[in-house]
Short mmCIF file of C-alpha atoms and ligand atoms in Angstrom, two decimals:
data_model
loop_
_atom_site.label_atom_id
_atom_site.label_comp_id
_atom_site.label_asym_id
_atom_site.label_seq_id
_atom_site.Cartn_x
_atom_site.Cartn_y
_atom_site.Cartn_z
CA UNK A 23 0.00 0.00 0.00
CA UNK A 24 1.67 3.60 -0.68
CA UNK A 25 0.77 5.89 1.82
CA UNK A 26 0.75 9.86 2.12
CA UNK A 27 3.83 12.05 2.60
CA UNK A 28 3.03 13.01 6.15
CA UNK A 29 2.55 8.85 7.09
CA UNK A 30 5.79 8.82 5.77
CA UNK A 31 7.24 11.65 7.62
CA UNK A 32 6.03 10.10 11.14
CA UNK A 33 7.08 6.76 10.40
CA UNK A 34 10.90 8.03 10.05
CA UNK A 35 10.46 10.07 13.25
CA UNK A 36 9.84 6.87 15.08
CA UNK A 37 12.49 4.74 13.22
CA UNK A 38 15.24 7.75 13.98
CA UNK A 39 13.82 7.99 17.29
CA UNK A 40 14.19 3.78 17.62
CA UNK A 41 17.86 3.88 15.73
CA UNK A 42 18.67 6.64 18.28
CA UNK A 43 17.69 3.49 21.57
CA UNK A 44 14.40 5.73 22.92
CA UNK A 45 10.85 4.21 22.35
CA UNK A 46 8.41 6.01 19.89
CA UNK A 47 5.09 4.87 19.40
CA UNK A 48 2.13 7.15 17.30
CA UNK A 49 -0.50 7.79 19.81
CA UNK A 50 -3.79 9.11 20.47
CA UNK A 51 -6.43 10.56 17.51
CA UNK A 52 -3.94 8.78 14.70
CA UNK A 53 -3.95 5.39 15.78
CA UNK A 54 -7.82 6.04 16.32
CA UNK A 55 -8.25 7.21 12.54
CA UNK A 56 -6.21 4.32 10.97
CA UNK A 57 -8.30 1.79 12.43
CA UNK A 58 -11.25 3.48 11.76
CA UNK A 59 -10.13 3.00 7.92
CA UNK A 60 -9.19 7.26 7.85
CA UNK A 61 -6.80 9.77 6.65
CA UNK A 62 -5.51 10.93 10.19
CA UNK A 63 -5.60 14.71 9.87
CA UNK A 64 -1.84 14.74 11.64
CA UNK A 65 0.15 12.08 13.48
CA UNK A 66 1.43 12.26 17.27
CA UNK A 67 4.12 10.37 18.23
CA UNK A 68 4.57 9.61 22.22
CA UNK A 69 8.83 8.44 23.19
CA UNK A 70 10.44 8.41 26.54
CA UNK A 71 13.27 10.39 25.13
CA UNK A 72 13.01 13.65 26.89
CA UNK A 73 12.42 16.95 25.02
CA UNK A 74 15.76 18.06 25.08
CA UNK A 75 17.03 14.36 23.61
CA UNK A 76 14.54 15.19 21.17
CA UNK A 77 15.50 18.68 19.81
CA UNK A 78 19.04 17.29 20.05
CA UNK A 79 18.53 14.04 17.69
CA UNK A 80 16.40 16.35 15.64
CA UNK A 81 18.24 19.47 15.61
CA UNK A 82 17.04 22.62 17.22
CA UNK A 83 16.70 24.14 13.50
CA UNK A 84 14.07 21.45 12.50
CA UNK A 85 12.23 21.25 15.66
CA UNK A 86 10.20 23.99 17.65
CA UNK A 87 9.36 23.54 21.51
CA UNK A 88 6.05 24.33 21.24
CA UNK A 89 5.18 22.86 24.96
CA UNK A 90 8.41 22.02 26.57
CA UNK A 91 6.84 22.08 29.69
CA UNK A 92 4.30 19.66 28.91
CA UNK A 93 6.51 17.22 26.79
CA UNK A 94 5.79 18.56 23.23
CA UNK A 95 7.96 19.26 20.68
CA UNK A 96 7.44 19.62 17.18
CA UNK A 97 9.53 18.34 14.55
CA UNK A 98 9.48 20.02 11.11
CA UNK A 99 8.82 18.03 7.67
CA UNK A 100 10.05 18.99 4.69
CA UNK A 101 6.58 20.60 4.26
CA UNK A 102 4.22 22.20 6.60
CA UNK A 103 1.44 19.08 6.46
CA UNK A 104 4.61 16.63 7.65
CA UNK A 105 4.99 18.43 10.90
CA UNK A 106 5.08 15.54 13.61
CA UNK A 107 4.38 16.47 17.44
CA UNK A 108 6.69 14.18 19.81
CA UNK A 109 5.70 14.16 22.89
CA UNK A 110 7.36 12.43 25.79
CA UNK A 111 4.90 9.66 27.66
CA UNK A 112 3.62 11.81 30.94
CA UNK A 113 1.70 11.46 33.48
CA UNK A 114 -0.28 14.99 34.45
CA UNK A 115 -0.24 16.09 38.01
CA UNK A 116 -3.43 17.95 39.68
CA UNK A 117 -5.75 19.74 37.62
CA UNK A 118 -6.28 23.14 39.02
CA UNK A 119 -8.65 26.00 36.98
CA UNK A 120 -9.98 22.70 35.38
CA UNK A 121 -8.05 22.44 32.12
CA UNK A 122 -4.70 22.06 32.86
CA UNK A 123 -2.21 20.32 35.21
CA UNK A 124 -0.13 21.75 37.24
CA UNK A 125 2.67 19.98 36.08
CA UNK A 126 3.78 16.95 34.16
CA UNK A 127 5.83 13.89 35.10
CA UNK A 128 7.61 11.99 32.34
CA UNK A 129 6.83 8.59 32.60
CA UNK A 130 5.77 5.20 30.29
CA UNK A 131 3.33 4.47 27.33
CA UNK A 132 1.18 2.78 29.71
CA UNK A 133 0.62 5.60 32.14
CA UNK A 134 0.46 7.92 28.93
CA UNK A 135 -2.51 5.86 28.29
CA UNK A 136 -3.89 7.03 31.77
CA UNK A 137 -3.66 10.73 30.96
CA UNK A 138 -5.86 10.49 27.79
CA UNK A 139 -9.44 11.51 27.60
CA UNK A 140 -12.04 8.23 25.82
CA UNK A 141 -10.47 4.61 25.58
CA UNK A 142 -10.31 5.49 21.55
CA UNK A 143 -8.02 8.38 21.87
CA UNK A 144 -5.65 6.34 23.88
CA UNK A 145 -4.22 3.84 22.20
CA UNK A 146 -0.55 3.60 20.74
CA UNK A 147 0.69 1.97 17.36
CA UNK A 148 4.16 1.16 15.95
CA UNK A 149 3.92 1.57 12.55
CA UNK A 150 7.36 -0.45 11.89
CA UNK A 151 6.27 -3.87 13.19
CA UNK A 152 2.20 -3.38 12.94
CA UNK A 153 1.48 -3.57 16.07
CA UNK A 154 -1.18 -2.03 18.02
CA UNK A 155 -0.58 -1.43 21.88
CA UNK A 156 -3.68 -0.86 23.90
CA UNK A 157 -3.91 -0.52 27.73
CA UNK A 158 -7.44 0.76 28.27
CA UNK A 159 -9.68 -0.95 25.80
CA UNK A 160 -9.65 1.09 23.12
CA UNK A 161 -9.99 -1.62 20.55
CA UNK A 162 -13.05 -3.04 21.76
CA UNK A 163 -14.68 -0.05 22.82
CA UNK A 164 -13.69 1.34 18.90
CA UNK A 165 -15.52 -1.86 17.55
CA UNK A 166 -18.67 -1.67 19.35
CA UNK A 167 -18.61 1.80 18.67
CA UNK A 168 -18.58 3.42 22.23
CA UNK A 169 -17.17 6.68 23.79
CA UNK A 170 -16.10 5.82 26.99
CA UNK A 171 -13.78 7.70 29.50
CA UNK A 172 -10.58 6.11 30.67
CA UNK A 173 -11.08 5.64 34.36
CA UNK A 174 -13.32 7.01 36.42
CA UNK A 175 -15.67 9.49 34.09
CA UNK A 176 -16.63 11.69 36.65
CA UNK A 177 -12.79 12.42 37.91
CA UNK A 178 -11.86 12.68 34.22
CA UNK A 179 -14.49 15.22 33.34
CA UNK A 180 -13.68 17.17 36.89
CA UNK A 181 -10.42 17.58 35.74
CA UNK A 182 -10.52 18.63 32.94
CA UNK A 183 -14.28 20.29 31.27
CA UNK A 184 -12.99 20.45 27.72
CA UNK A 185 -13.78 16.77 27.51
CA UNK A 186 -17.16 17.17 28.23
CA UNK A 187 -17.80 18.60 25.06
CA UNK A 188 -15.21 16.50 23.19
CA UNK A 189 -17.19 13.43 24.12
CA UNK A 190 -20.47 14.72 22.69
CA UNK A 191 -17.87 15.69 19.02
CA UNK A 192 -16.51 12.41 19.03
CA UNK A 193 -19.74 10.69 19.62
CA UNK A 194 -21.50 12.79 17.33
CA UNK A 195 -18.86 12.64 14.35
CA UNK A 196 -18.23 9.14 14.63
CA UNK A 197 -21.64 8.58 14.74
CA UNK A 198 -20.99 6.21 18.04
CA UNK A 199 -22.79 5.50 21.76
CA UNK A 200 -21.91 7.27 24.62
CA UNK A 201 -21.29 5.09 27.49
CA UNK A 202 -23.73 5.11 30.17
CA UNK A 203 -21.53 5.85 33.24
CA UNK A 204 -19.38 8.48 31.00
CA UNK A 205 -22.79 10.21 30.17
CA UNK A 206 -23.99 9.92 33.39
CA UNK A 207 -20.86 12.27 34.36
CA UNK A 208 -21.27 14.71 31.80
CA UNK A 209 -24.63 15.33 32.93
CA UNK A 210 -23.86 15.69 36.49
CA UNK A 211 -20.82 18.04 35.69
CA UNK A 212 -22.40 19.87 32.25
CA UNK A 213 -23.06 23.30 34.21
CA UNK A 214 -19.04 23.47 34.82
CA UNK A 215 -18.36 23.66 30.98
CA UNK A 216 -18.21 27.32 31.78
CA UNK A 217 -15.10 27.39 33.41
CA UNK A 218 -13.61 27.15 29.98
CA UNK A 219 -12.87 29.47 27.82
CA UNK A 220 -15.13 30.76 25.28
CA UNK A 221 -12.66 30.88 22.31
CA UNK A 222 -12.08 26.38 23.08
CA UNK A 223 -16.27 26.20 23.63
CA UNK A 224 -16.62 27.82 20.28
CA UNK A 225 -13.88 25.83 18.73
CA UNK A 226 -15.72 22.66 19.77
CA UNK A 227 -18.86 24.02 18.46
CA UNK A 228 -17.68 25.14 14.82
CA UNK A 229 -15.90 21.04 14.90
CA UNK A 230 -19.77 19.49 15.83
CA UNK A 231 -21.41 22.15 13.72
CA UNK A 232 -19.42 21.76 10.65
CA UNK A 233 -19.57 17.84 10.45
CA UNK A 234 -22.29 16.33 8.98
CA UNK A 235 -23.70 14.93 11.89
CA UNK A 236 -24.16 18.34 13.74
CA UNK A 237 -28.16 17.33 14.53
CA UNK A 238 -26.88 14.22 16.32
CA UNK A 239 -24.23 16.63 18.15
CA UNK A 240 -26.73 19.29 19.28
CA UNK A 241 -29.07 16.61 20.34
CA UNK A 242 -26.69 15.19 22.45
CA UNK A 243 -25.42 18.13 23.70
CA UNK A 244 -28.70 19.39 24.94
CA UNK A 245 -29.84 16.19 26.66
CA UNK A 246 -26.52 16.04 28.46
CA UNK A 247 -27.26 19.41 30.11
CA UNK A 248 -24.46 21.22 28.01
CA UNK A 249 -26.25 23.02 25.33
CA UNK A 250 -28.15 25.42 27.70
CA UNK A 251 -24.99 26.57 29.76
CA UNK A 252 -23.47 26.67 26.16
CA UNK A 253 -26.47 28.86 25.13
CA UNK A 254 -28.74 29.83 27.60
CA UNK A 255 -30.95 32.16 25.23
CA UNK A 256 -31.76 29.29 23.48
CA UNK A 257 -32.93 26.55 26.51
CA UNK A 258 -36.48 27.80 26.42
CA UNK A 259 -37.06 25.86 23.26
CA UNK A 260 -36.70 22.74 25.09
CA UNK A 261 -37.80 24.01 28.56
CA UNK A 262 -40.85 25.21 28.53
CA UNK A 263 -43.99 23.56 28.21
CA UNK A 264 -45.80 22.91 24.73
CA UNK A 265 -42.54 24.26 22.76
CA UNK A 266 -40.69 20.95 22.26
CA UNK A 267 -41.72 21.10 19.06
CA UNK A 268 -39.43 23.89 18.43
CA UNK A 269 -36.43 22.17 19.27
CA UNK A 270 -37.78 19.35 17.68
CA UNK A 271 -38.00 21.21 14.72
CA UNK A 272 -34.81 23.23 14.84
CA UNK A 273 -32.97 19.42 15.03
CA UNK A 274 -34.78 18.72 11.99
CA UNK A 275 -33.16 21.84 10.19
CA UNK A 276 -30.14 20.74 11.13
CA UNK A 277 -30.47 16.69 10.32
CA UNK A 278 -31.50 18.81 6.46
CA UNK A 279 -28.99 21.05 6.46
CA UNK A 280 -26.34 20.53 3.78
CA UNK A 281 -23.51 22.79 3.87
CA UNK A 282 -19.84 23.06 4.64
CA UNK A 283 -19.77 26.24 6.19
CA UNK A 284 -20.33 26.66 9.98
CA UNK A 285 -21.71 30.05 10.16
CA UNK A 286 -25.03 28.33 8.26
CA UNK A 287 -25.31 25.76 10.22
CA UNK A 288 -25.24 28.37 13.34
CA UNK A 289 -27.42 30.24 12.10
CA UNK A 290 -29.82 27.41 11.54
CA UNK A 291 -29.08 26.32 15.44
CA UNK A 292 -30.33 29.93 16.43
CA UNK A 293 -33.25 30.30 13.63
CA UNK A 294 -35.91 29.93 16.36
CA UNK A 295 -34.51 31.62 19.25
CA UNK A 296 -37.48 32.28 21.39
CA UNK A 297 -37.61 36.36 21.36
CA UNK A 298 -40.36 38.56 21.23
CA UNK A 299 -39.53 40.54 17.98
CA UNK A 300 -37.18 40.59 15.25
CA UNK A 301 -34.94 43.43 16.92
CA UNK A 302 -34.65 41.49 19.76
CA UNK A 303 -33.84 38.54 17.94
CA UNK A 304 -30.91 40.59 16.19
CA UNK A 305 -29.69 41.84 19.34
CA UNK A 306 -30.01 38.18 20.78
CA UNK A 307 -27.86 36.64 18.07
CA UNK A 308 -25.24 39.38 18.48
CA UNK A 309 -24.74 38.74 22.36
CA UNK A 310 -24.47 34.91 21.49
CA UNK A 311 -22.10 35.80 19.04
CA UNK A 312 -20.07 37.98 20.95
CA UNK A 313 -20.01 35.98 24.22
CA UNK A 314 -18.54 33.11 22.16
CA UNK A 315 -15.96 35.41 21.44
CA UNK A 316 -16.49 34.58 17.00
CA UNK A 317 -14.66 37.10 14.55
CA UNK A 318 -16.57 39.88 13.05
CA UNK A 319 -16.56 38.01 9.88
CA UNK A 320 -18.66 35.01 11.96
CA UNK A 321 -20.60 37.34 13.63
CA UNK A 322 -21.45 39.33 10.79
CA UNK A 323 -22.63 36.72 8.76
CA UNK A 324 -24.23 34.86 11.17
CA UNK A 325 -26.87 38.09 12.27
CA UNK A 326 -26.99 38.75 8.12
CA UNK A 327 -28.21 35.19 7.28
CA UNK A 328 -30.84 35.27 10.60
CA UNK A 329 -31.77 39.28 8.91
CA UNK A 330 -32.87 37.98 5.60
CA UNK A 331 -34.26 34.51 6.92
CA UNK A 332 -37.68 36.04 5.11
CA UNK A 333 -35.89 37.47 2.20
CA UNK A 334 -37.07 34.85 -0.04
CA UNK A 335 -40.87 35.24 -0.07
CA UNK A 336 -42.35 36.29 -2.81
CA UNK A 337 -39.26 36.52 -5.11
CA UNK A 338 -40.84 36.11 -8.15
CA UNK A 339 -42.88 39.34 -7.82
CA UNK A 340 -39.60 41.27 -6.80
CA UNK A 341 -38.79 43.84 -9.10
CA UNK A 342 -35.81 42.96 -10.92
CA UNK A 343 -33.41 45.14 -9.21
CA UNK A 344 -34.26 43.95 -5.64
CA UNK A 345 -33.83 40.25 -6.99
CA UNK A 346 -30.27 40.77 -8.49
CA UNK A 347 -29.30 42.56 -5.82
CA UNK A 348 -30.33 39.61 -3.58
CA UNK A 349 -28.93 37.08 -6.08
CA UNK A 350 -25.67 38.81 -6.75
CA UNK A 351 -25.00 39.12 -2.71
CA UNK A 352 -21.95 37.65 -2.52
CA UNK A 353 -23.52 35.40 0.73
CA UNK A 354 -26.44 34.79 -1.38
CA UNK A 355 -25.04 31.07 -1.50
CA UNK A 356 -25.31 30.26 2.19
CA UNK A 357 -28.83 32.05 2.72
CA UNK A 358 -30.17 30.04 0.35
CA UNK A 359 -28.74 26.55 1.61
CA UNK A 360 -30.13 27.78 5.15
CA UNK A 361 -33.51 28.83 3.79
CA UNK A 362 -34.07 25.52 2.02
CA UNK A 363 -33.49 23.65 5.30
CA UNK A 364 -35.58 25.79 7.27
CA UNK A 365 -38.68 25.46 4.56
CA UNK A 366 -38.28 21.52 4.04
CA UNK A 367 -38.25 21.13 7.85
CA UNK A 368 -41.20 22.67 8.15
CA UNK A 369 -43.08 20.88 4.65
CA UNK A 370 -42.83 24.30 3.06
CA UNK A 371 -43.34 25.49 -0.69
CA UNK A 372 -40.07 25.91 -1.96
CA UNK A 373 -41.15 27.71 -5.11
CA UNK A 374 -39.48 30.72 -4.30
CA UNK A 375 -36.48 29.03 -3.67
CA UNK A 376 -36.33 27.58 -6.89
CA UNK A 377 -37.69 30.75 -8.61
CA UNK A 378 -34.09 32.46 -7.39
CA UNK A 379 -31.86 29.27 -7.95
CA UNK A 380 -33.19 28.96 -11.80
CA UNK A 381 -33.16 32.72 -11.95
CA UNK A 382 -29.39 32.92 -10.78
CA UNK A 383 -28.37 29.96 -12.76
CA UNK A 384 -30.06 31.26 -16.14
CA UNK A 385 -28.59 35.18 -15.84
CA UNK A 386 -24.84 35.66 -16.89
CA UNK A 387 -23.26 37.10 -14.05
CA UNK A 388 -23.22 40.22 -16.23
CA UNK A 389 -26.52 40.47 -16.01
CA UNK A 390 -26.88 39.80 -12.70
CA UNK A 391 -24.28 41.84 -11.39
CA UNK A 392 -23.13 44.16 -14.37
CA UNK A 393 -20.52 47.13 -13.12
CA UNK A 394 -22.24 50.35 -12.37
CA UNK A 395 -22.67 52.91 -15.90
CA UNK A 396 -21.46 55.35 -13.73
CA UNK A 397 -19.90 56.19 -10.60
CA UNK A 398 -19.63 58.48 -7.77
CA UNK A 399 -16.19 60.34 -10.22
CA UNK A 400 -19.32 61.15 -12.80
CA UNK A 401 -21.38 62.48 -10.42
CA UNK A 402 -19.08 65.01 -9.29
CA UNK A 403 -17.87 66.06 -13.08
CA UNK A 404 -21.75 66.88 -13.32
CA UNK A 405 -21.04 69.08 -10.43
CA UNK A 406 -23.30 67.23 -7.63
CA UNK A 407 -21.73 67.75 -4.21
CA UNK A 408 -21.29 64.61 -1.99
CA UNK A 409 -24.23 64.71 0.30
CA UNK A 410 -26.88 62.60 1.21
CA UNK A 411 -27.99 63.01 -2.18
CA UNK A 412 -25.31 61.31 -3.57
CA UNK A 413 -26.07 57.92 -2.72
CA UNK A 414 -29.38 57.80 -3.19
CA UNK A 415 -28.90 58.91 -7.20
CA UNK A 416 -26.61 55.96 -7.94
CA UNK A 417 -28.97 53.55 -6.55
CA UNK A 418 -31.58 55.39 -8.57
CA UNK A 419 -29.60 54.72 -11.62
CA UNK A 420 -28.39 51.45 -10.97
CA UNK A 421 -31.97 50.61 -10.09
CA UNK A 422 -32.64 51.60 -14.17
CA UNK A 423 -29.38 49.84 -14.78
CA UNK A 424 -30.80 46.62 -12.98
CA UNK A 425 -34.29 46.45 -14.44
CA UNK A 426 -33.22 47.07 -17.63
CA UNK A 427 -34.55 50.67 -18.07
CA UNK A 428 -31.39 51.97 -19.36
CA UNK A 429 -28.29 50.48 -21.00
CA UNK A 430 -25.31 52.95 -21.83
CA UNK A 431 -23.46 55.28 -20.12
CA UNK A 432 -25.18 57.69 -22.26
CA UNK A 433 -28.53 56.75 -20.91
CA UNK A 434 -27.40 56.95 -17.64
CA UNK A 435 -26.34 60.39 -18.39
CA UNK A 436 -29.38 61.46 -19.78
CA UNK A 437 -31.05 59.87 -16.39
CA UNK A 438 -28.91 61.71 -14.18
CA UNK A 439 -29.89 64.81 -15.74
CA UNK A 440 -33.35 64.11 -15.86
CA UNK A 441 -33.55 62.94 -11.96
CA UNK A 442 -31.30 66.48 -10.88
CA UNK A 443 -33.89 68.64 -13.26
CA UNK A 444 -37.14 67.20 -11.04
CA UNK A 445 -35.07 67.66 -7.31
P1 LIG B 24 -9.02 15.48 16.38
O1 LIG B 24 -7.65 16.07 16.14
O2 LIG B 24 -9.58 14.73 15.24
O3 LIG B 24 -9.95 16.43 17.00
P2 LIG B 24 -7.61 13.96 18.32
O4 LIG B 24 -7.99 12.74 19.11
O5 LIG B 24 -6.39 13.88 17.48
O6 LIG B 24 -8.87 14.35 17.47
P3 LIG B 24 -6.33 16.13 19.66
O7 LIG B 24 -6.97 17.27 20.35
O8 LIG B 24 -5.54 16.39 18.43
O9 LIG B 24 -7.52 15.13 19.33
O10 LIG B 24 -5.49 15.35 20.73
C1 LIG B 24 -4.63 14.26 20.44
C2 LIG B 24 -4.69 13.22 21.56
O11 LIG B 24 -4.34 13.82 22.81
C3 LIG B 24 -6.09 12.65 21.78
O12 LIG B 24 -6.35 11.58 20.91
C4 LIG B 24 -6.04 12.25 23.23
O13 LIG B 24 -5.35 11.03 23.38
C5 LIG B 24 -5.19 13.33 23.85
N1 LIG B 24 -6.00 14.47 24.35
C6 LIG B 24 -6.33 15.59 23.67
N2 LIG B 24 -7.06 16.42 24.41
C7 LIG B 24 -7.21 15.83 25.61
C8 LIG B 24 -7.86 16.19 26.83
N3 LIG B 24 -8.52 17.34 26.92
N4 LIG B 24 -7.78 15.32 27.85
C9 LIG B 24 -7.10 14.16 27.74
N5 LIG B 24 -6.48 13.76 26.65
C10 LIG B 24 -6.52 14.58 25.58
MG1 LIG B 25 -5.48 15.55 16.39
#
């Protein structure tokens, strides 16, 4: 079998590692991936050569020490996807703001295994001889397709409350079981997930979001208790009385949803926030936004796609300016991905829908979206001062432009004149 550049660039970081006397094993989400029949997205490879023995086999020049203190180094490939983390096998002292040890101690593979979060993430493979090594039943557990905490779940989640959300991702992606007594946990401890940051809650969101399976992920999320302290605006949708249906129905959007972008699929996750108006909803979707600490760009998009949720109806009555305009947004494509969730969860008419989508497909873009006849420059060689004004006469003509009212520059000359005569 040939494999990729980067499998190739971890297996000689374990055989120089080996040639050099230390142990090197890959570990953790790589091992998982290969068994699971999958490109791993990187490799990890665990030794009991100590970072410094490592940067010193290596080289300092083609190795960074990313986390010294924690064991990690990184060792450069000849290209930036063949980057390999070494890590020396640790033990991790006493969790204390609950994500991080205090300290480390380096130690062996099998008390490595100890330290890892679910029995699937902690298994170790040489890749030389074939040869899986797995001291907490990672095999099995990968076979019957569980998520299970090594150890005791409800110390493992208490140190540490990132995993309480990486067991509902890996569950959800992989499309597994959550084990009982590791659920069980979660649930007990799901109000705690606050004590991480934002910015690593978010990044665990966009990961169960963007997959595929992001209905499955909410779901579980939300009956473990760690949607709502995730998202409190939205828990009313499964809290109170009579309105399961709307979180019934917002899990249906998502199970529809096709797209590869996360800021639709949030979007779709906050379509029914439970607000009085749309203001408020606006305003709502901002804070969410905000307090998850996303870029302008997500937030942006995110409140724009929940703005023109509506924007849709009726489109083949628009006039034909309004529907370019709407067509040629350059978000256009994720509104209408979102909108044709939202209407086939709810057995809608998607006539408009497919009014725009034939529309868009049918017009050359130069129809759709053909460069202004003139600009703001010809305004002010006709001697119109920038004002207020201004504005509002280039839409006017690009309106004319749009429908199809005028075609030259010399018609939109003659237009200009004509709208500055009747001010
Ligand atoms: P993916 O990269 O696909 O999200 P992964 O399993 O590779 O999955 P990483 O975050 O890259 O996840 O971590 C690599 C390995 O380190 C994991 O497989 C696991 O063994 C260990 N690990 C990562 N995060 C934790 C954690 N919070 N607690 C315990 N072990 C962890
Ligand atoms: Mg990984």
């Amino acid at each position: 079998m040939k494999h990729t550049e980067p499998y190739q660039a971890a297996v000689e970081v374990v055989r120089k590692l080996r040639d050099a006397g230390f142990q090197a094993l890959w570990a953790g989400g790589c091992v998982r991936d290969l068994q699971l029949g999958k490109e791993p997205k990187d490799y990890d490879v665990a030794t009991n050569a100590l970072p410094d023995e490592v940067r010193h086999l290596f080289g300092k020049r083609h190795t960074l020490a990313v986390g010294a203190s924690f064991g990690v180094i990184i060792v450069r490939g000849h290209q930036p996807d063949c980057d390999v983390e070494v890590a020396t096998f640790r033990t991790e002292g006493p969790y204390l703001d609950g994500r991080r040890p205090e300290h480390v101690h380096f130690t062996t593979a099998e008390e490595d295994a100890q330290r890892r979060d679910f029995t699937i993430n902690g298994m170790f493979y040489d890749p030389i001889n074939d040869s899986i090594f797995d001291y907490v039943g990672g095999k099995s557990d990968l076979q019957q397709h569980i998520i299970r905490a090594i150890g005791n779940p409800l110390e493992r989640m208490q140190e540490d409350k990132l995993r309480l959300l990486r067991a509902i991702r890996f569950t959800a992606t992989l499309r597994f079981r959550l084990d009982e007594d590791t659920f069980h946990a979660i649930q007990t401890m799901a109000e705690q997930i606050t004590v991480v940051s934002p910015e690593r809650i978010a990044e665990e969101m966009r990961k169960m979001l963007l997959h595929p399976n992001r209905e499955y992920a909410m779901e579980l999320a939300c009956s473990a208790g760690l949607l709502k302290p995730v998202i409190p605006e939205l828990a009313s949708l499964w809290e109170t009385e009579g309105s399961l249906s709307l979180w019934q129905q917002t899990l249906k959007r998502l199970e529809i949803l096709q797209t590869h972008h996360f800021e639709t699929a949030f979007a779709a996750l906050l379509l029914d926030l439970p607000v009085a108006n749309d203001q408020q909803r606006l305003e709502t979707v901002y804070q969410i936004c905000k307090q998850l600490r996303f870029s302008n760009h997500e937030l942006n998009l995110v409140h724009w796609l929940i703005e023109q949720r509506e924007s849709l109806q009726g489109a083949s009555s628009f006039s034909l300016s309004r529907l370019k305009r709407l067509l040629a947004h350059p978000d256009f494509p994720f509104l209408i991905e979102l909108v044709e969730a939202d209407l086939r969860s709810r057995n809608q008419s998607l006539a408009d829908l497919e009014f725009c989508r034939q529309y868009r497909d049918h017009t050359p873009i130069e129809v759709l979206n053909p460069p202004p006849l003139l600009t703001g420059n010809d305004l002010i060689a006709a001697g119109i001062k920038s004002g207020p004004q201004f504005k509002e006469l280039l839409t006017q003509i690009q309106d004319a432009q749009l429908e199809e009212r005028i075609h030259t520059q010399a018609d939109a000359q003659a237009l200009l004149e004509q709208l500055i005569k009747h001010k």
